[in-house]
CSV table of C-alpha atoms in Angstrom, one decimal:
chain,number,residue,atom,x,y,z
A,1,GLU,CA,130.3,-100.1,-75.5
A,2,ASP,CA,132.9,-97.6,-74.4
A,3,GLN,CA,133.6,-95.0,-77.0
A,4,VAL,CA,134.8,-91.4,-77.6
A,5,THR,CA,133.7,-89.0,-80.3
A,6,GLN,CA,135.4,-85.7,-81.2
A,7,SER,CA,133.8,-82.8,-83.0
A,8,PRO,CA,134.2,-81.0,-85.2
A,9,GLU,CA,136.4,-83.1,-87.5
A,10,ALA,CA,138.1,-79.9,-88.8
A,11,LEU,CA,138.0,-76.3,-87.6
A,12,ARG,CA,139.4,-73.2,-89.3
A,13,LEU,CA,140.0,-70.2,-87.2
A,14,GLN,CA,141.4,-66.7,-87.7
A,15,GLU,CA,144.4,-65.8,-85.5
A,16,GLY,CA,142.9,-64.5,-82.2
A,17,GLU,CA,139.5,-66.2,-82.7
A,18,SER,CA,138.9,-68.3,-79.6
A,19,SER,CA,137.0,-71.5,-79.8
A,20,SER,CA,136.4,-74.9,-78.2
A,21,LEU,CA,137.0,-78.5,-79.3
A,22,ASN,CA,134.6,-81.2,-78.0
A,23,CYS,CA,135.2,-84.7,-76.9
A,24,SER,CA,132.1,-86.7,-76.0
A,25,TYR,CA,132.6,-90.0,-74.2
A,26,THR,CA,130.7,-93.0,-73.0
A,27,VAL,CA,133.0,-94.9,-70.6
A,28,SER,CA,132.3,-97.2,-67.7
A,29,GLY,CA,134.9,-96.8,-65.1
A,30,LEU,CA,136.8,-93.8,-66.5
A,31,ARG,CA,140.3,-93.7,-65.1
A,32,GLY,CA,141.5,-90.7,-67.0
A,33,LEU,CA,140.7,-88.4,-70.0
A,34,PHE,CA,143.7,-87.4,-72.0
A,35,TRP,CA,144.4,-84.7,-74.6
A,36,TYR,CA,147.2,-84.9,-77.1
A,37,ARG,CA,148.4,-82.7,-79.9
A,38,GLN,CA,149.7,-84.3,-83.1
A,39,ASP,CA,151.6,-82.4,-85.8
A,40,PRO,CA,151.9,-83.9,-89.3
A,41,GLY,CA,154.4,-86.7,-89.5
A,42,LYS,CA,155.0,-86.6,-85.7
A,43,GLY,CA,153.9,-88.6,-82.7
A,44,PRO,CA,151.2,-87.4,-80.3
A,45,GLU,CA,152.5,-84.9,-77.8
A,46,PHE,CA,150.9,-85.1,-74.3
A,47,LEU,CA,149.0,-82.1,-73.2
A,48,PHE,CA,146.7,-82.9,-70.2
A,49,THR,CA,145.1,-85.6,-68.1
A,50,LEU,CA,141.8,-85.0,-66.4
A,51,TYR,CA,140.5,-87.5,-63.8
A,52,SER,CA,137.2,-86.2,-62.4
A,53,ALA,CA,134.2,-84.1,-63.4
A,54,GLY,CA,134.8,-80.4,-62.7
A,55,GLU,CA,138.5,-80.6,-63.1
A,56,GLU,CA,140.3,-78.0,-65.2
A,57,LYS,CA,143.9,-77.7,-66.4
A,58,GLU,CA,145.6,-74.9,-68.3
A,59,LYS,CA,148.7,-74.6,-70.4
A,60,GLU,CA,149.5,-71.4,-72.3
A,61,ARG,CA,146.5,-70.7,-74.6
A,62,LEU,CA,144.9,-74.1,-73.9
A,63,LYS,CA,142.4,-75.1,-71.2
A,64,ALA,CA,140.9,-78.5,-70.8
A,65,THR,CA,137.7,-79.1,-68.8
A,66,LEU,CA,135.8,-82.3,-67.9
A,67,THR,CA,132.2,-83.1,-67.2
A,68,LYS,CA,130.6,-86.5,-66.7
A,69,LYS,CA,129.9,-86.8,-70.5
A,70,GLU,CA,132.3,-84.4,-72.2
A,71,SER,CA,135.6,-82.8,-72.2
A,72,PHE,CA,136.4,-79.5,-73.9
A,73,LEU,CA,139.7,-78.1,-75.1
A,74,HIS,CA,139.3,-74.3,-75.1
A,75,ILE,CA,141.8,-72.4,-77.2
A,76,THR,CA,142.1,-68.7,-76.4
A,77,ALA,CA,143.4,-66.3,-79.0
A,78,PRO,CA,145.0,-69.0,-81.1
A,79,LYS,CA,148.1,-68.5,-83.2
A,80,PRO,CA,149.1,-70.2,-86.4
A,81,GLU,CA,151.5,-72.4,-84.5
A,82,ASP,CA,148.5,-73.9,-82.7
A,83,SER,CA,147.5,-75.6,-86.0
A,84,ALA,CA,147.6,-79.3,-85.4
A,85,THR,CA,145.4,-82.3,-84.9
A,86,TYR,CA,144.1,-82.5,-81.3
A,87,LEU,CA,143.3,-86.0,-80.0
A,88,CYS,CA,141.4,-87.0,-76.9
A,89,ALA,CA,141.6,-90.5,-75.4
A,90,PHE,CA,140.3,-92.3,-72.4
A,91,ASP,CA,141.7,-94.9,-70.1
A,92,ASN,CA,139.2,-97.1,-68.3
A,93,ASN,CA,139.3,-99.8,-65.7
A,94,ALA,CA,138.7,-102.6,-68.2
A,95,GLY,CA,141.9,-102.3,-70.2
A,96,ASN,CA,145.5,-101.4,-70.4
A,97,MET,CA,145.3,-99.0,-73.3
A,98,LEU,CA,144.2,-95.5,-74.4
A,99,THR,CA,141.2,-95.4,-76.7
A,100,PHE,CA,141.5,-92.5,-79.0
A,101,GLY,CA,138.9,-90.4,-80.8
A,102,GLY,CA,139.2,-89.5,-84.4
A,103,GLY,CA,140.7,-86.1,-83.7
A,104,THR,CA,140.0,-82.5,-84.6
A,105,ARG,CA,142.2,-80.9,-87.2
A,106,LEU,CA,142.7,-77.3,-86.3
A,107,MET,CA,143.9,-74.7,-88.8
A,108,VAL,CA,144.7,-71.2,-87.6
A,109,LYS,CA,145.1,-68.6,-90.3
A,110,PRO,CA,147.2,-65.5,-89.7
B,1,ASN,CA,166.4,-87.1,-70.8
B,2,ALA,CA,165.9,-88.5,-74.3
B,3,GLY,CA,162.3,-89.2,-75.3
B,4,VAL,CA,160.9,-92.4,-76.7
B,5,MET,CA,163.1,-93.4,-79.7
B,6,GLN,CA,161.7,-95.3,-82.6
B,7,ASN,CA,163.6,-96.6,-85.6
B,8,PRO,CA,163.6,-96.6,-88.4
B,9,ARG,CA,161.5,-93.5,-89.1
B,10,HIS,CA,160.6,-94.8,-92.5
B,11,LEU,CA,160.6,-98.4,-93.7
B,12,VAL,CA,159.7,-99.6,-97.2
B,13,ARG,CA,159.1,-103.3,-97.6
B,14,ARG,CA,157.9,-105.4,-100.6
B,15,ARG,CA,154.9,-107.7,-100.1
B,16,GLY,CA,155.9,-110.9,-98.4
B,17,GLN,CA,159.0,-109.4,-96.6
B,18,GLU,CA,159.4,-109.0,-92.9
B,19,ALA,CA,159.3,-105.7,-91.1
B,20,ARG,CA,161.0,-105.0,-87.7
B,21,LEU,CA,160.2,-101.9,-85.8
B,22,ARG,CA,162.2,-100.9,-82.8
B,23,CYS,CA,161.2,-98.8,-79.7
B,24,SER,CA,163.5,-97.6,-76.9
B,25,PRO,CA,161.4,-96.3,-74.1
B,26,MET,CA,162.2,-93.2,-72.0
B,27,LYS,CA,164.8,-93.7,-69.3
B,28,GLY,CA,163.2,-95.2,-66.3
B,29,HIS,CA,160.1,-96.4,-68.1
B,30,SER,CA,159.4,-100.1,-68.1
B,31,HIS,CA,155.9,-100.1,-69.8
B,32,VAL,CA,155.7,-100.0,-73.5
B,33,TYR,CA,152.6,-99.7,-75.8
B,34,TRP,CA,152.3,-100.1,-79.5
B,35,TYR,CA,149.6,-98.3,-81.5
B,36,ARG,CA,148.9,-98.2,-85.2
B,37,GLN,CA,147.5,-95.3,-87.2
B,38,LEU,CA,146.1,-96.3,-90.6
B,39,PRO,CA,145.7,-93.5,-93.2
B,40,GLU,CA,142.8,-91.3,-92.4
B,41,GLU,CA,142.0,-93.3,-89.2
B,42,GLY,CA,142.6,-92.8,-85.5
B,43,LEU,CA,145.2,-94.4,-83.3
B,44,LYS,CA,144.4,-98.0,-82.4
B,45,PHE,CA,146.0,-99.9,-79.6
B,46,MET,CA,147.9,-103.0,-80.5
B,47,VAL,CA,149.8,-104.4,-77.5
B,48,TYR,CA,151.1,-103.6,-74.0
B,49,LEU,CA,154.3,-105.0,-72.7
B,50,GLN,CA,156.5,-104.8,-69.7
B,51,LYS,CA,160.0,-106.2,-69.6
B,52,GLU,CA,159.9,-109.8,-70.8
B,53,ASN,CA,156.1,-110.0,-70.6
B,54,ILE,CA,153.2,-109.3,-72.9
B,55,ILE,CA,150.5,-107.9,-70.6
B,56,ASP,CA,147.7,-107.2,-73.2
B,57,GLU,CA,147.8,-108.1,-76.9
B,58,SER,CA,144.0,-107.7,-77.5
B,59,GLY,CA,144.6,-105.2,-80.3
B,60,MET,CA,147.1,-107.3,-82.2
B,61,PRO,CA,146.1,-109.1,-85.4
B,62,LYS,CA,146.0,-112.8,-84.8
B,63,GLU,CA,148.5,-113.7,-87.6
B,64,ARG,CA,151.8,-112.3,-88.8
B,65,PHE,CA,152.2,-109.8,-85.9
B,66,SER,CA,154.3,-110.3,-82.8
B,67,ALA,CA,155.9,-108.1,-80.2
B,68,GLU,CA,158.6,-108.5,-77.6
B,69,PHE,CA,160.3,-106.4,-74.9
B,70,PRO,CA,163.4,-108.3,-73.8
B,71,LYS,CA,165.3,-107.7,-70.6
B,72,GLU,CA,168.0,-105.9,-72.5
B,73,GLY,CA,167.4,-103.8,-75.6
B,74,PRO,CA,164.5,-102.2,-77.3
B,75,SER,CA,160.9,-103.4,-77.8
B,76,ILE,CA,160.4,-105.0,-81.2
B,77,LEU,CA,157.2,-105.1,-83.2
B,78,ARG,CA,157.6,-107.7,-85.9
B,79,ILE,CA,155.3,-108.1,-89.0
B,80,GLN,CA,155.9,-111.2,-91.1
B,81,GLN,CA,154.9,-111.5,-94.7
B,82,VAL,CA,153.7,-107.9,-95.0
B,83,VAL,CA,150.8,-107.0,-97.2
B,84,ARG,CA,149.7,-103.6,-98.6
B,85,GLY,CA,147.1,-103.2,-95.8
B,86,ASP,CA,149.9,-103.1,-93.2
B,87,SER,CA,151.1,-99.7,-94.6
B,88,ALA,CA,150.6,-97.3,-91.7
B,89,ALA,CA,152.3,-95.3,-89.0
B,90,TYR,CA,153.3,-97.4,-86.0
B,91,PHE,CA,153.8,-95.5,-82.7
B,92,CYS,CA,155.3,-96.6,-79.5
B,93,ALA,CA,154.6,-95.0,-76.2
B,94,SER,CA,156.1,-95.6,-72.8
B,95,SER,CA,155.2,-94.8,-69.2
B,96,SER,CA,156.7,-95.3,-65.8
B,97,THR,CA,153.6,-96.5,-64.0
B,98,GLY,CA,151.6,-98.6,-66.5
B,99,LEU,CA,148.4,-96.6,-65.7
B,100,ASN,CA,148.6,-94.6,-68.9
B,101,THR,CA,149.4,-91.5,-66.8
B,102,GLU,CA,151.4,-89.2,-69.1
B,103,ALA,CA,152.3,-91.9,-71.6
B,104,PHE,CA,154.9,-90.4,-74.0
B,105,PHE,CA,154.9,-91.2,-77.6
B,106,GLY,CA,157.7,-91.6,-80.1
B,107,GLN,CA,157.8,-90.1,-83.5
B,108,GLY,CA,156.6,-93.3,-85.1
B,109,THR,CA,157.8,-95.6,-87.9
B,110,ARG,CA,156.0,-95.1,-91.2
B,111,LEU,CA,155.8,-98.5,-93.0
B,112,THR,CA,155.1,-98.5,-96.7
B,113,VAL,CA,154.5,-101.9,-98.4
B,114,VAL,CA,155.0,-101.9,-102.1
């Protein structure tokens, strides 16, 4: 069964303390791996799409990478405004939807 | 270019009433997806529509829930005879290609059933 698991569930960092969020997936026919950011009371905000192992994408302090089994969201020198829940999701050949992981709630303390 | 617009943002219904949630996709987008986020749970797919067609409703509960995306106007998610378990945030997303590439989400409608 296709599934995606995110870890850790919650992560507390000090401002400037770099870290990585993990998204492990088991998907047949992966079409794309997506990262979204969700703030409390808001809808998910699109960050990245990765399509093949070895691909990397960057945006400000965030970098997303993809292997055949995992995706990582690396956060370099985070700031308090990076605090949010980060969601990963996959799109496969079998369906017409995104399947989301449970998310990682990131809290960055000043 | 306005984003995906959902209304109302908050909706309170008594048990047994009907709830109607509206979603206007981004300009130029003809593919609409509805997702539900229950408290302390992840986003779950409900239904995928194109103009006047339901493409995939595999995530929709079999009873009380229906969705449409008419030729003119917004997409509507309708929940009849709401129960407390329907309380959740309902999100709509739209894309231009239907391949989930860069699907953009609205701010959601938070339904509370009392």
